Amino acid sequence: MGRHDLTRVGKKYYDELVTYCETNYVESETDCIFTRKRCVKEINRRLKESGTKLLYNGQVVPFDPLSFKLLLIKDNLYDKDNYSERKIGNNRQVQYLHSLALIDYVTKKLESNSNSIMEKLKEEK
């Protein structure tokens, strides 16, 4: 890159660029293209941007992949076609891909119940 007069940027920059492109240039809100990891990352970014803090036992905690999975099971969101889609990967493992509509739904739910939702999810674990 140096020989083309392009400066190097870090991995974080590229990750943010990919996230921006994925979330702003999706053809339909119900296209299931996001992995669980990408969903959690985007939800945490949105929560941080809105200033929402999730509390568990009086402590601020991040929204993690396990909590995401528990919320989807609790609200039966794996079965809704506009939120999740089941895929079989190359290694024959089942993987779920999720939509932008699901990210919006989960973010709004967390923002509206930020003081109690993590405790409810951890109890169900």
Coordinates of C-alpha atoms in Angstrom, one line a residue:
M1 CA 0.0 0.0 0.0
G2 CA 2.8 2.4 0.7
R3 CA 4.0 2.4 -2.9
H4 CA 0.6 3.6 -4.0
D5 CA 0.6 6.5 -1.5
L6 CA -2.1 4.9 0.6
T7 CA -1.7 5.0 4.3
R8 CA -2.2 1.9 6.4
V9 CA -5.2 1.9 8.8
G10 CA -5.9 -0.5 11.5
K11 CA -8.2 -3.5 11.7
K12 CA -10.7 -1.5 13.7
Y13 CA -11.2 1.0 10.8
Y14 CA -11.9 -1.9 8.4
D15 CA -14.3 -3.5 10.8
E16 CA -16.2 -0.3 11.2
L17 CA -16.2 0.3 7.4
V18 CA -17.6 -3.2 6.9
T19 CA -20.2 -2.7 9.6
Y20 CA -21.2 0.6 8.0
C21 CA -21.6 -0.9 4.6
E22 CA -23.5 -3.9 5.8
T23 CA -26.0 -1.9 7.9
N24 CA -26.5 1.0 5.5
Y25 CA -26.6 -0.8 2.1
V26 CA -28.8 -3.8 2.9
E27 CA -31.4 -4.2 0.1
S28 CA -34.2 -5.2 2.6
E29 CA -34.5 -5.0 6.3
T30 CA -35.5 -8.7 6.3
D31 CA -32.4 -10.0 4.4
C32 CA -30.8 -12.4 6.8
I33 CA -27.0 -11.8 6.3
F34 CA -25.7 -11.1 9.8
T35 CA -24.0 -13.7 12.0
R36 CA -24.7 -13.7 15.8
K37 CA -21.3 -12.1 16.4
R38 CA -22.0 -9.2 13.9
C39 CA -25.5 -8.7 15.4
V40 CA -24.1 -8.4 19.0
K41 CA -21.4 -6.0 17.8
E42 CA -24.0 -3.8 16.0
I43 CA -26.4 -3.9 19.0
N44 CA -23.6 -2.8 21.4
R45 CA -22.6 0.0 19.0
R46 CA -26.2 1.3 18.9
L47 CA -26.6 1.0 22.7
K48 CA -23.3 3.0 23.2
E49 CA -24.4 5.6 20.7
S50 CA -27.8 6.1 22.4
G51 CA -26.1 6.1 25.9
T52 CA -28.1 3.1 27.1
K53 CA -26.4 1.0 29.8
L54 CA -27.5 -2.5 30.6
L55 CA -27.5 -3.3 34.3
Y56 CA -27.0 -6.7 35.9
N57 CA -26.8 -6.9 39.8
G58 CA -26.3 -3.1 39.8
Q59 CA -23.2 -3.4 37.4
V60 CA -23.0 -2.1 33.9
V61 CA -22.6 -5.1 31.5
P62 CA -22.2 -5.4 27.8
F63 CA -24.7 -7.4 25.7
D64 CA -23.0 -10.7 24.9
P65 CA -23.6 -13.5 22.3
L66 CA -25.1 -15.8 25.0
S67 CA -27.6 -13.1 26.1
F68 CA -28.5 -12.6 22.4
K69 CA -29.2 -16.3 22.0
L70 CA -31.2 -16.4 25.2
L71 CA -33.3 -13.5 24.0
L72 CA -34.0 -15.1 20.7
I73 CA -35.1 -18.3 22.3
K74 CA -37.2 -16.5 24.9
D75 CA -39.1 -14.4 22.3
N76 CA -39.2 -17.4 19.8
L77 CA -37.4 -15.3 17.2
Y78 CA -35.5 -18.1 15.5
D79 CA -38.8 -19.2 13.9
K80 CA -39.7 -15.9 12.4
D81 CA -38.7 -15.7 8.8
N82 CA -38.2 -11.9 8.7
Y83 CA -35.7 -12.1 11.7
S84 CA -33.7 -15.4 11.3
E85 CA -32.8 -17.9 8.7
R86 CA -31.3 -21.3 9.2
K87 CA -28.3 -22.2 7.0
I88 CA -26.0 -25.2 6.8
G89 CA -22.4 -24.2 6.5
N90 CA -19.6 -25.8 4.5
N91 CA -18.6 -27.9 7.5
R92 CA -22.2 -29.1 7.8
Q93 CA -22.9 -27.2 10.9
V94 CA -26.1 -25.3 11.4
Q95 CA -25.8 -21.6 11.5
Y96 CA -28.4 -18.9 11.9
L97 CA -28.2 -15.6 10.0
H98 CA -30.2 -12.7 11.2
S99 CA -31.7 -9.5 9.7
L100 CA -31.4 -5.8 10.3
A101 CA -35.0 -5.9 11.5
L102 CA -34.0 -8.3 14.3
I103 CA -31.1 -5.9 15.3
D104 CA -33.6 -3.1 15.4
Y105 CA -36.1 -5.2 17.5
V106 CA -33.5 -6.3 20.0
T107 CA -32.0 -2.8 20.3
K108 CA -35.4 -1.3 21.1
K109 CA -36.2 -4.0 23.6
L110 CA -32.9 -3.5 25.4
E111 CA -33.3 0.2 25.4
S112 CA -36.8 0.0 26.9
N113 CA -35.9 -2.5 29.6
S114 CA -32.2 -1.7 30.2
N115 CA -32.5 -1.9 34.0
S116 CA -34.1 -5.4 34.3
I117 CA -33.7 -7.3 31.0
M118 CA -30.2 -8.8 31.7
E119 CA -31.3 -10.2 35.0
K120 CA -34.3 -11.8 33.4
L121 CA -32.1 -13.3 30.7
K122 CA -29.5 -14.6 33.2
E123 CA -32.2 -16.2 35.3
E124 CA -33.4 -18.2 32.3
K125 CA -29.9 -19.5 31.6

